[in-house]
CSV table of C-alpha atoms and ligand atoms in Angstrom, one decimal:
chain,number,residue,atom,x,y,z
X,1,UNK,CA,0.0,0.0,0.0
X,2,UNK,CA,1.2,3.5,-0.8
X,3,UNK,CA,2.7,5.4,2.1
X,4,UNK,CA,2.3,8.8,0.3
X,5,UNK,CA,-1.0,10.7,-0.1
X,6,UNK,CA,-0.7,10.3,-3.9
X,7,UNK,CA,-2.5,7.1,-4.7
X,8,UNK,CA,-2.1,5.4,-8.1
X,9,UNK,CA,-5.2,4.8,-10.2
X,10,UNK,CA,-7.7,2.7,-8.2
X,11,UNK,CA,-10.3,0.2,-9.4
X,12,UNK,CA,-12.6,1.4,-6.6
X,13,UNK,CA,-12.4,5.0,-7.8
X,14,UNK,CA,-13.0,4.0,-11.4
X,15,UNK,CA,-15.9,1.8,-10.5
X,16,UNK,CA,-17.9,4.8,-9.0
X,17,UNK,CA,-18.7,6.0,-12.5
X,18,UNK,CA,-22.2,4.6,-13.6
X,19,UNK,CA,-21.9,6.1,-17.1
X,20,UNK,CA,-25.0,8.2,-16.7
X,21,UNK,CA,-23.6,11.1,-18.7
X,22,UNK,CA,-24.9,13.8,-16.5
X,23,UNK,CA,-21.4,15.4,-16.4
X,24,UNK,CA,-21.1,15.8,-20.2
X,25,UNK,CA,-22.6,19.2,-20.7
X,26,UNK,CA,-20.6,20.7,-17.8
X,27,UNK,CA,-17.3,19.6,-19.4
X,28,UNK,CA,-15.6,22.4,-21.3
X,29,UNK,CA,-13.8,20.1,-23.8
X,30,UNK,CA,-17.0,18.1,-24.5
X,31,UNK,CA,-18.9,21.4,-25.0
X,32,UNK,CA,-16.4,22.5,-27.6
X,33,UNK,CA,-15.9,19.2,-29.5
X,34,UNK,CA,-19.1,17.2,-28.7
X,35,UNK,CA,-16.9,14.0,-28.6
X,36,UNK,CA,-17.5,11.3,-26.1
X,37,UNK,CA,-13.7,10.8,-25.9
X,38,UNK,CA,-13.4,14.4,-24.8
X,39,UNK,CA,-15.9,14.0,-21.9
X,40,UNK,CA,-15.3,12.8,-18.3
X,41,UNK,CA,-17.2,9.6,-19.0
X,42,UNK,CA,-15.1,8.9,-22.1
X,43,UNK,CA,-11.8,9.5,-20.3
X,44,UNK,CA,-12.8,7.3,-17.4
X,45,UNK,CA,-13.7,4.6,-19.9
X,46,UNK,CA,-10.3,4.8,-21.5
X,47,UNK,CA,-8.4,4.8,-18.3
X,48,UNK,CA,-10.4,1.9,-17.0
X,49,UNK,CA,-9.9,-0.2,-20.1
X,50,UNK,CA,-6.1,0.5,-20.1
X,51,UNK,CA,-5.8,-0.4,-16.5
X,52,UNK,CA,-7.7,-3.7,-17.0
X,53,UNK,CA,-5.7,-4.3,-20.3
X,54,UNK,CA,-9.1,-4.9,-22.0
X,55,UNK,CA,-8.1,-2.2,-24.5
X,56,UNK,CA,-4.6,-1.9,-26.0
X,57,UNK,CA,-2.8,1.3,-24.9
X,58,UNK,CA,-2.9,3.7,-27.9
X,59,UNK,CA,-0.6,6.7,-28.1
X,60,UNK,CA,-3.2,8.5,-30.3
X,61,UNK,CA,-5.9,8.1,-27.7
X,62,UNK,CA,-3.7,9.7,-25.0
X,63,UNK,CA,-4.5,13.0,-26.5
X,64,UNK,CA,-7.9,12.8,-24.9
X,65,UNK,CA,-6.3,12.5,-21.5
X,66,UNK,CA,-3.9,15.4,-22.3
X,67,UNK,CA,-6.9,17.5,-23.3
X,68,UNK,CA,-8.6,17.2,-19.9
X,69,UNK,CA,-8.2,20.5,-18.0
X,70,UNK,CA,-8.3,18.8,-14.7
X,71,UNK,CA,-10.9,21.5,-13.8
X,72,UNK,CA,-13.1,19.0,-11.9
X,73,UNK,CA,-16.4,20.6,-13.0
X,74,UNK,CA,-17.5,17.0,-13.8
X,75,UNK,CA,-16.8,16.1,-10.2
X,76,UNK,CA,-19.0,18.9,-8.9
X,77,UNK,CA,-22.0,17.8,-11.0
X,78,UNK,CA,-21.6,14.0,-10.7
X,79,UNK,CA,-24.4,12.4,-8.7
X,80,UNK,CA,-22.4,9.3,-8.0
X,81,UNK,CA,-19.5,11.1,-6.3
X,82,UNK,CA,-16.9,10.1,-8.8
X,83,UNK,CA,-13.5,11.4,-7.4
X,84,UNK,CA,-12.5,12.7,-10.8
X,85,UNK,CA,-9.7,14.9,-9.5
X,86,UNK,CA,-8.0,11.9,-7.9
X,87,UNK,CA,-8.7,9.8,-11.0
X,88,UNK,CA,-7.2,12.2,-13.5
X,89,UNK,CA,-4.0,12.9,-11.5
X,90,UNK,CA,-3.4,9.2,-10.9
X,91,UNK,CA,-4.4,8.3,-14.5
X,92,UNK,CA,-2.0,10.9,-15.9
X,93,UNK,CA,0.9,9.4,-13.8
X,94,UNK,CA,0.0,6.0,-15.2
X,95,UNK,CA,-0.2,7.3,-18.8
X,96,UNK,CA,3.2,9.1,-18.3
X,97,UNK,CA,4.7,5.7,-17.5
X,98,UNK,CA,3.2,4.0,-20.6
X,99,UNK,CA,3.6,6.6,-23.3
X,100,UNK,CA,6.5,7.3,-25.6
X,101,UNK,CA,8.3,10.4,-24.2
X,102,UNK,CA,7.6,13.5,-26.4
X,103,UNK,CA,9.8,16.6,-26.4
X,104,UNK,CA,7.0,18.7,-25.1
X,105,UNK,CA,6.3,16.4,-22.2
X,106,UNK,CA,10.0,16.0,-21.3
X,107,UNK,CA,10.5,19.8,-21.5
X,108,UNK,CA,7.6,20.5,-19.2
X,109,UNK,CA,8.8,18.0,-16.6
X,110,UNK,CA,12.3,19.3,-16.7
X,111,UNK,CA,11.1,22.9,-16.4
X,112,UNK,CA,9.0,21.9,-13.4
X,113,UNK,CA,11.7,20.0,-11.6
X,114,UNK,CA,14.7,22.2,-12.5
X,115,UNK,CA,13.0,25.6,-12.3
X,116,UNK,CA,9.6,25.7,-10.5
X,117,UNK,CA,10.8,23.4,-7.8
X,118,UNK,CA,13.7,25.7,-6.9
X,119,UNK,CA,12.7,29.1,-5.7
X,120,UNK,CA,16.1,30.7,-6.2
X,121,UNK,CA,16.3,29.7,-9.9
X,122,UNK,CA,12.7,30.8,-10.4
X,123,UNK,CA,13.4,34.2,-9.0
X,124,UNK,CA,16.5,34.5,-11.3
X,125,UNK,CA,14.3,33.6,-14.3
X,126,UNK,CA,11.7,36.1,-13.2
X,127,UNK,CA,14.4,38.8,-13.0
X,128,UNK,CA,15.7,37.9,-16.4
X,129,UNK,CA,12.2,38.0,-17.8
X,130,UNK,CA,11.6,41.4,-16.4
X,131,UNK,CA,14.7,42.7,-18.2
X,132,UNK,CA,13.6,40.9,-21.4
X,133,UNK,CA,10.2,42.6,-21.2
X,134,UNK,CA,11.8,46.0,-20.9
X,135,UNK,CA,13.8,45.2,-24.0
X,136,UNK,CA,10.6,44.0,-25.8
X,137,UNK,CA,12.1,40.5,-26.2
X,138,UNK,CA,9.2,38.4,-24.8
X,139,UNK,CA,6.5,38.9,-27.4
X,140,UNK,CA,7.5,36.2,-29.8
X,141,UNK,CA,6.4,33.0,-27.9
X,142,UNK,CA,2.8,32.6,-26.9
X,143,UNK,CA,3.8,32.0,-23.3
X,144,UNK,CA,5.8,35.3,-23.4
X,145,UNK,CA,2.8,37.2,-24.8
X,146,UNK,CA,0.6,35.9,-22.0
X,147,UNK,CA,2.8,37.1,-19.2
X,148,UNK,CA,1.8,40.3,-17.3
X,149,UNK,CA,4.3,43.1,-17.2
X,150,UNK,CA,6.4,42.0,-14.3
X,151,UNK,CA,7.0,44.2,-11.3
X,152,UNK,CA,9.5,43.7,-8.4
X,153,UNK,CA,8.6,40.3,-6.9
X,154,UNK,CA,6.8,39.9,-3.6
X,155,UNK,CA,9.2,39.8,-0.7
X,156,UNK,CA,8.2,38.8,2.8
X,157,UNK,CA,9.5,41.0,5.6
X,158,UNK,CA,13.2,40.2,6.6
X,159,UNK,CA,12.0,39.1,10.1
X,160,UNK,CA,9.7,36.5,8.4
X,161,UNK,CA,6.7,37.9,10.2
X,162,UNK,CA,4.2,40.7,9.4
X,163,UNK,CA,2.6,41.9,12.6
X,164,UNK,CA,-1.2,42.2,13.1
X,165,UNK,CA,-2.6,45.7,12.8
X,166,UNK,CA,-4.2,46.4,16.1
X,167,UNK,CA,-4.7,43.6,18.6
X,168,UNK,CA,-3.2,40.2,17.6
X,169,UNK,CA,-6.0,37.7,17.5
X,170,UNK,CA,-4.5,34.9,15.3
X,171,UNK,CA,-1.2,33.7,14.0
X,172,UNK,CA,-1.4,32.4,10.4
X,173,UNK,CA,1.2,31.0,8.0
X,174,UNK,CA,1.1,32.4,4.5
X,175,UNK,CA,1.8,30.4,1.3
X,176,UNK,CA,4.0,32.5,-0.9
X,177,UNK,CA,4.3,29.8,-3.5
X,178,UNK,CA,6.3,29.6,-6.7
X,179,UNK,CA,5.2,31.7,-9.6
X,180,UNK,CA,2.6,34.0,-7.9
X,181,UNK,CA,5.1,36.2,-6.0
X,182,UNK,CA,6.8,36.8,-9.4
X,183,UNK,CA,3.7,37.2,-11.7
X,184,UNK,CA,1.3,38.9,-9.3
X,185,UNK,CA,3.2,40.3,-6.3
X,186,UNK,CA,0.3,42.9,-5.8
X,187,UNK,CA,-2.1,40.1,-5.0
X,188,UNK,CA,0.0,38.8,-2.2
X,189,UNK,CA,0.7,42.3,-0.9
X,190,UNK,CA,-3.0,43.0,-0.7
X,191,UNK,CA,-3.8,39.6,0.9
X,192,UNK,CA,-1.2,40.1,3.6
X,193,UNK,CA,-2.5,43.6,4.4
X,194,UNK,CA,-6.1,42.2,4.7
X,195,UNK,CA,-4.9,39.5,7.1
X,196,UNK,CA,-3.0,42.1,9.2
X,197,UNK,CA,-6.2,44.2,9.3
X,198,UNK,CA,-8.1,41.2,10.4
X,199,UNK,CA,-5.9,40.9,13.5
X,200,UNK,CA,-3.6,38.2,12.1
X,201,UNK,CA,0.2,38.0,12.7
X,202,UNK,CA,1.4,36.6,9.4
X,203,UNK,CA,4.3,34.1,9.4
X,204,UNK,CA,6.2,33.4,6.1
X,205,UNK,CA,7.7,29.9,6.5
X,206,UNK,CA,11.3,30.1,5.5
X,207,UNK,CA,12.5,27.4,3.1
X,208,UNK,CA,9.0,26.8,1.8
X,209,UNK,CA,8.9,25.6,-1.9
X,210,UNK,CA,6.3,25.1,-4.6
X,211,UNK,CA,3.4,23.2,-3.1
X,212,UNK,CA,3.6,20.6,-5.9
X,213,UNK,CA,0.2,21.3,-7.5
X,214,UNK,CA,1.6,21.9,-11.0
X,215,UNK,CA,3.7,18.7,-10.7
X,216,UNK,CA,0.7,16.6,-9.7
X,217,UNK,CA,-1.5,18.1,-12.5
X,218,UNK,CA,1.2,17.2,-14.9
X,219,UNK,CA,1.4,13.6,-13.9
X,220,UNK,CA,4.7,13.9,-11.9
X,221,UNK,CA,3.5,12.5,-8.6
X,222,UNK,CA,7.1,11.7,-7.5
X,223,UNK,CA,8.1,15.3,-8.0
X,224,UNK,CA,5.0,16.5,-6.0
X,225,UNK,CA,5.8,14.1,-3.2
X,226,UNK,CA,9.4,15.4,-2.8
X,227,UNK,CA,8.0,18.9,-2.4
X,228,UNK,CA,5.4,17.8,0.0
X,229,UNK,CA,7.9,16.1,2.3
X,230,UNK,CA,10.2,19.2,2.2
X,231,UNK,CA,7.4,21.6,2.9
X,232,UNK,CA,5.9,19.6,5.8
X,233,UNK,CA,9.3,19.8,7.5
X,234,UNK,CA,9.1,23.6,7.2
X,235,UNK,CA,5.5,23.8,8.5
X,236,UNK,CA,6.1,21.4,11.4
X,237,UNK,CA,8.9,23.7,12.6
X,238,UNK,CA,6.4,26.6,13.2
X,239,UNK,CA,3.1,27.2,15.0
X,240,UNK,CA,0.1,28.7,13.3
X,241,UNK,CA,-3.7,28.6,13.5
X,242,UNK,CA,-4.2,28.2,9.7
X,243,UNK,CA,-2.1,28.2,6.5
X,244,UNK,CA,-3.6,30.8,4.3
X,245,UNK,CA,-3.6,30.4,0.5
X,246,UNK,CA,-4.6,33.0,-2.1
X,247,UNK,CA,-4.2,30.7,-5.1
X,248,UNK,CA,-7.0,28.3,-5.7
X,249,UNK,CA,-4.9,25.5,-7.4
X,250,UNK,CA,-2.4,25.5,-4.5
X,251,UNK,CA,-5.2,25.5,-1.9
X,252,UNK,CA,-6.9,22.5,-3.4
X,253,UNK,CA,-3.6,20.6,-3.7
X,254,UNK,CA,-2.7,21.3,0.0
X,255,UNK,CA,-6.2,20.3,1.2
X,256,UNK,CA,-6.1,17.1,-0.8
X,257,UNK,CA,-2.5,15.9,-0.5
X,258,UNK,CA,-1.1,17.3,2.8
X,259,UNK,CA,-2.8,15.1,5.4
X,260,UNK,CA,-0.5,16.6,8.0
X,261,UNK,CA,-2.2,20.0,7.6
X,262,UNK,CA,-5.8,18.6,7.7
X,263,UNK,CA,-8.3,21.2,8.6
X,264,UNK,CA,-5.7,24.0,8.8
X,265,UNK,CA,-5.5,25.0,5.1
X,266,UNK,CA,-7.8,27.9,4.3
X,267,UNK,CA,-8.5,29.9,1.2
X,268,UNK,CA,-8.1,33.6,1.9
X,269,UNK,CA,-11.8,34.2,1.3
X,270,UNK,CA,-12.8,31.4,3.7
X,271,UNK,CA,-10.5,32.7,6.4
X,272,UNK,CA,-11.4,36.4,6.0
X,273,UNK,CA,-15.1,35.6,6.4
X,274,UNK,CA,-14.4,33.3,9.4
X,275,UNK,CA,-12.3,35.9,11.3
X,276,UNK,CA,-14.0,39.1,9.9
X,277,UNK,CA,-12.5,42.2,8.4
X,278,UNK,CA,-12.9,45.7,10.0
X,279,UNK,CA,-15.5,48.1,8.5
X,280,UNK,CA,-14.4,49.3,5.0
X,281,UNK,CA,-12.9,52.8,5.0
X,282,UNK,CA,-14.1,53.9,1.6
X,283,UNK,CA,-16.4,53.2,-1.2
X,284,UNK,CA,-15.3,51.0,-4.2
X,285,UNK,CA,-17.4,52.3,-7.0
X,286,UNK,CA,-16.9,49.6,-9.6
X,287,UNK,CA,-19.0,47.1,-11.5
X,288,UNK,CA,-17.4,43.7,-10.9
X,289,UNK,CA,-17.9,40.2,-12.3
X,290,UNK,CA,-16.4,37.2,-10.5
X,291,UNK,CA,-14.8,34.3,-12.3
X,292,UNK,CA,-14.9,31.1,-10.2
X,293,UNK,CA,-11.5,29.4,-10.2
X,294,UNK,CA,-12.2,25.7,-10.8
X,295,UNK,CA,-10.0,24.6,-8.0
X,296,UNK,CA,-11.9,26.9,-5.6
X,297,UNK,CA,-15.4,26.3,-6.8
X,298,UNK,CA,-15.3,22.6,-7.7
X,299,UNK,CA,-12.3,21.2,-5.7
X,300,UNK,CA,-12.8,23.3,-2.5
X,301,UNK,CA,-16.5,23.9,-3.0
X,302,UNK,CA,-16.0,27.6,-2.3
X,303,UNK,CA,-18.3,29.8,-4.3
X,304,UNK,CA,-20.2,31.9,-1.8
X,305,UNK,CA,-17.3,33.3,0.3
X,306,UNK,CA,-15.7,35.5,-2.5
X,307,UNK,CA,-19.1,36.8,-3.5
X,308,UNK,CA,-20.1,37.6,0.1
X,309,UNK,CA,-16.8,39.5,0.5
X,310,UNK,CA,-17.3,41.4,-2.8
X,311,UNK,CA,-20.9,42.3,-1.8
X,312,UNK,CA,-19.7,43.6,1.6
X,313,UNK,CA,-17.8,46.4,-0.2
X,314,UNK,CA,-19.7,49.7,-0.2
X,315,UNK,CA,-20.3,51.0,-3.7
X,316,UNK,CA,-19.6,47.7,-5.5
X,317,UNK,CA,-22.0,46.3,-8.0
X,318,UNK,CA,-21.6,42.5,-8.6
X,319,UNK,CA,-22.9,41.3,-11.9
X,320,UNK,CA,-22.8,37.6,-12.7
X,321,UNK,CA,-21.5,36.4,-16.0
X,322,UNK,CA,-23.0,33.4,-17.9
X,323,UNK,CA,-21.3,30.2,-16.6
X,324,UNK,CA,-18.9,31.9,-14.1
X,325,UNK,CA,-17.9,28.4,-12.9
X,326,UNK,CA,-16.8,27.0,-16.2
X,327,UNK,CA,-13.0,26.9,-16.8
X,328,UNK,CA,-11.3,29.8,-18.6
X,329,UNK,CA,-8.8,27.4,-20.2
X,330,UNK,CA,-5.8,28.3,-18.1
X,331,UNK,CA,-5.5,25.1,-16.0
X,332,UNK,CA,-1.8,25.2,-14.8
X,333,UNK,CA,0.4,24.4,-17.8
X,334,UNK,CA,-2.5,23.6,-20.1
X,335,UNK,CA,-2.5,26.9,-21.9
X,336,UNK,CA,1.1,26.2,-22.8
X,337,UNK,CA,0.8,22.5,-23.6
X,338,UNK,CA,-2.6,22.6,-25.3
X,339,UNK,CA,-2.8,26.1,-26.7
X,340,UNK,CA,-5.5,25.5,-29.4
X,341,UNK,CA,-8.1,24.0,-27.0
X,342,UNK,CA,-7.1,26.5,-24.3
X,343,UNK,CA,-7.7,29.3,-26.7
X,344,UNK,CA,-11.1,28.0,-27.8
X,345,UNK,CA,-12.3,27.7,-24.2
X,346,UNK,CA,-10.9,31.2,-23.5
X,347,UNK,CA,-12.8,32.8,-26.4
X,348,UNK,CA,-16.1,31.5,-24.9
X,349,UNK,CA,-15.1,32.8,-21.5
X,350,UNK,CA,-14.3,36.2,-22.9
X,351,UNK,CA,-17.7,36.5,-24.6
X,352,UNK,CA,-19.3,35.9,-21.2
X,353,UNK,CA,-17.0,38.3,-19.4
X,354,UNK,CA,-17.4,41.1,-22.0
X,355,UNK,CA,-21.2,40.7,-22.0
X,356,UNK,CA,-21.3,41.8,-18.3
X,357,UNK,CA,-19.9,45.2,-19.2
X,358,UNK,CA,-18.0,45.1,-15.9
X,359,UNK,CA,-15.1,47.4,-15.0
X,360,UNK,CA,-13.3,44.6,-13.2
X,361,UNK,CA,-13.1,40.8,-13.4
X,362,UNK,CA,-12.3,39.5,-10.0
X,363,UNK,CA,-10.4,36.2,-9.8
X,364,UNK,CA,-8.9,33.9,-7.1
X,365,UNK,CA,-6.1,32.2,-9.0
X,366,UNK,CA,-3.0,33.6,-10.9
X,367,UNK,CA,-3.6,31.2,-13.8
X,368,UNK,CA,-7.1,32.6,-14.4
X,369,UNK,CA,-5.8,36.1,-14.1
X,370,UNK,CA,-3.1,35.6,-16.7
X,371,UNK,CA,-5.4,33.8,-19.1
X,372,UNK,CA,-8.3,36.3,-19.0
X,373,UNK,CA,-6.0,39.3,-18.9
X,374,UNK,CA,-4.0,38.2,-21.9
X,375,UNK,CA,-7.3,37.4,-23.8
X,376,UNK,CA,-8.7,40.8,-23.1
X,377,UNK,CA,-5.4,42.5,-24.0
X,378,UNK,CA,-5.3,40.6,-27.3
X,379,UNK,CA,-8.7,42.1,-28.1
X,380,UNK,CA,-7.5,45.6,-27.2
X,381,UNK,CA,-9.9,45.8,-24.2
X,382,UNK,CA,-9.1,47.7,-21.1
X,383,UNK,CA,-11.3,45.8,-18.6
X,384,UNK,CA,-9.2,45.2,-15.5
X,385,UNK,CA,-8.5,41.7,-14.0
X,386,UNK,CA,-7.8,41.8,-10.3
X,387,UNK,CA,-7.3,39.2,-7.6
X,388,UNK,CA,-10.1,39.3,-5.0
X,389,UNK,CA,-7.5,40.5,-2.5
X,390,UNK,CA,-6.7,43.6,-4.5
X,391,UNK,CA,-10.3,44.4,-5.0
X,392,UNK,CA,-11.1,44.1,-1.2
X,393,UNK,CA,-7.9,46.1,-0.3
X,394,UNK,CA,-9.3,49.0,-2.3
X,395,UNK,CA,-11.8,49.6,0.5
X,396,UNK,CA,-9.0,50.1,3.1
K,1,SF4,S1,-18.6,10.8,-14.0
K,1,SF4,FE1,-20.4,10.9,-12.8
K,1,SF4,S2,-21.9,12.1,-14.0
K,1,SF4,FE2,-20.2,11.5,-15.4
K,1,SF4,S3,-20.9,9.6,-16.4
K,1,SF4,FE3,-19.7,9.0,-14.5
K,1,SF4,S4,-21.3,8.8,-12.9
K,1,SF4,FE4,-22.3,10.0,-14.5
K,2,SF4,S1,-11.8,17.8,-15.4
K,2,SF4,FE1,-12.8,19.3,-16.6
K,2,SF4,S2,-12.0,19.0,-18.7
K,2,SF4,FE2,-11.5,17.1,-17.5
K,2,SF4,S3,-13.2,15.7,-17.9
K,2,SF4,FE3,-13.8,16.9,-16.0
K,2,SF4,S4,-15.0,18.6,-16.7
K,2,SF4,FE4,-13.9,17.8,-18.5
């Protein structure tokens, strides 16, 4: 039996699917293609048959597994409780063992292990990218065009602790993470300020690395496990009431795969509603639409908290888009590995976003922010995309 929290593909999990098809219309790739093989049911069928060796493993069919966003919308609507998130992550790891290695796959695994898994190297790459942006050298590759204009990265205070503003009521740890402090430092800055205002002393665990979510989504469970073990050593060396996460993908991964933190991982919105923010100081006169991050809405079942926080801001008008809980096509490395499908899904999302005529699209995940922001930018639109923390911090 596995001693890690990352189980391999299990017959019991696969057997929970009763093939009813109720998940099909919720699946973004099925909605685009109409193909059974691009649906949750079709993918479960393929993984089941390969596991039982009742269907020969076929490299061409693996594309259907690659095209899954891992968004878990299917899991949210499935009446049989199919643990699709666990199935696809374990299934991907199995598929990676069986398939012929491709350059794209090898490159993504090397980039994750040699870059994302090492904060120092990632920071150096971030600094180099900032310089390249200033020299206008990043607009050739799609991934380069998608990047926001980088600012100085998020830096925790030298003491490793940000004090509570006013009376200290809680001590929380804060997940700085891998790419978010480089891509969107302003989201972390706002999140930490909100925590301080809510009476939290904020501890930044030194030596913390990437949580491993990107590794697990990419089928590299061994890489994710190495990071989990290293991070647990860091967390166990400190004391805190909750570990606060402002990136939905990381929060879902920590909740699912860090049993040592059970019950103590909180999404920022969850925690702020639990402990309460002070009265807002000023009006925030904007029309806002909120894009549910898949790993917040479906994996963590958190939809109401961000909306309640937005509605609590004086002056804000919250307008719902059509299908706010359908994936925007970002999905970790998906927009880089599967650009064509990612872009088709994004175009549908942009139509829904634009139809709201909002001033601001609020998000809870850096991947969604980068995807929607780059899509709006490509259409020459000035609608702003902001992390929920930035929007809330406007009121203080
Ligand atoms: S995953 Fe769930 S909803 Fe989809 S076909 Fe299987 S049982 Fe039905
Ligand atoms: S995780 Fe998302 S893309 Fe994958 S099968 Fe489920 S709904 Fe479809």
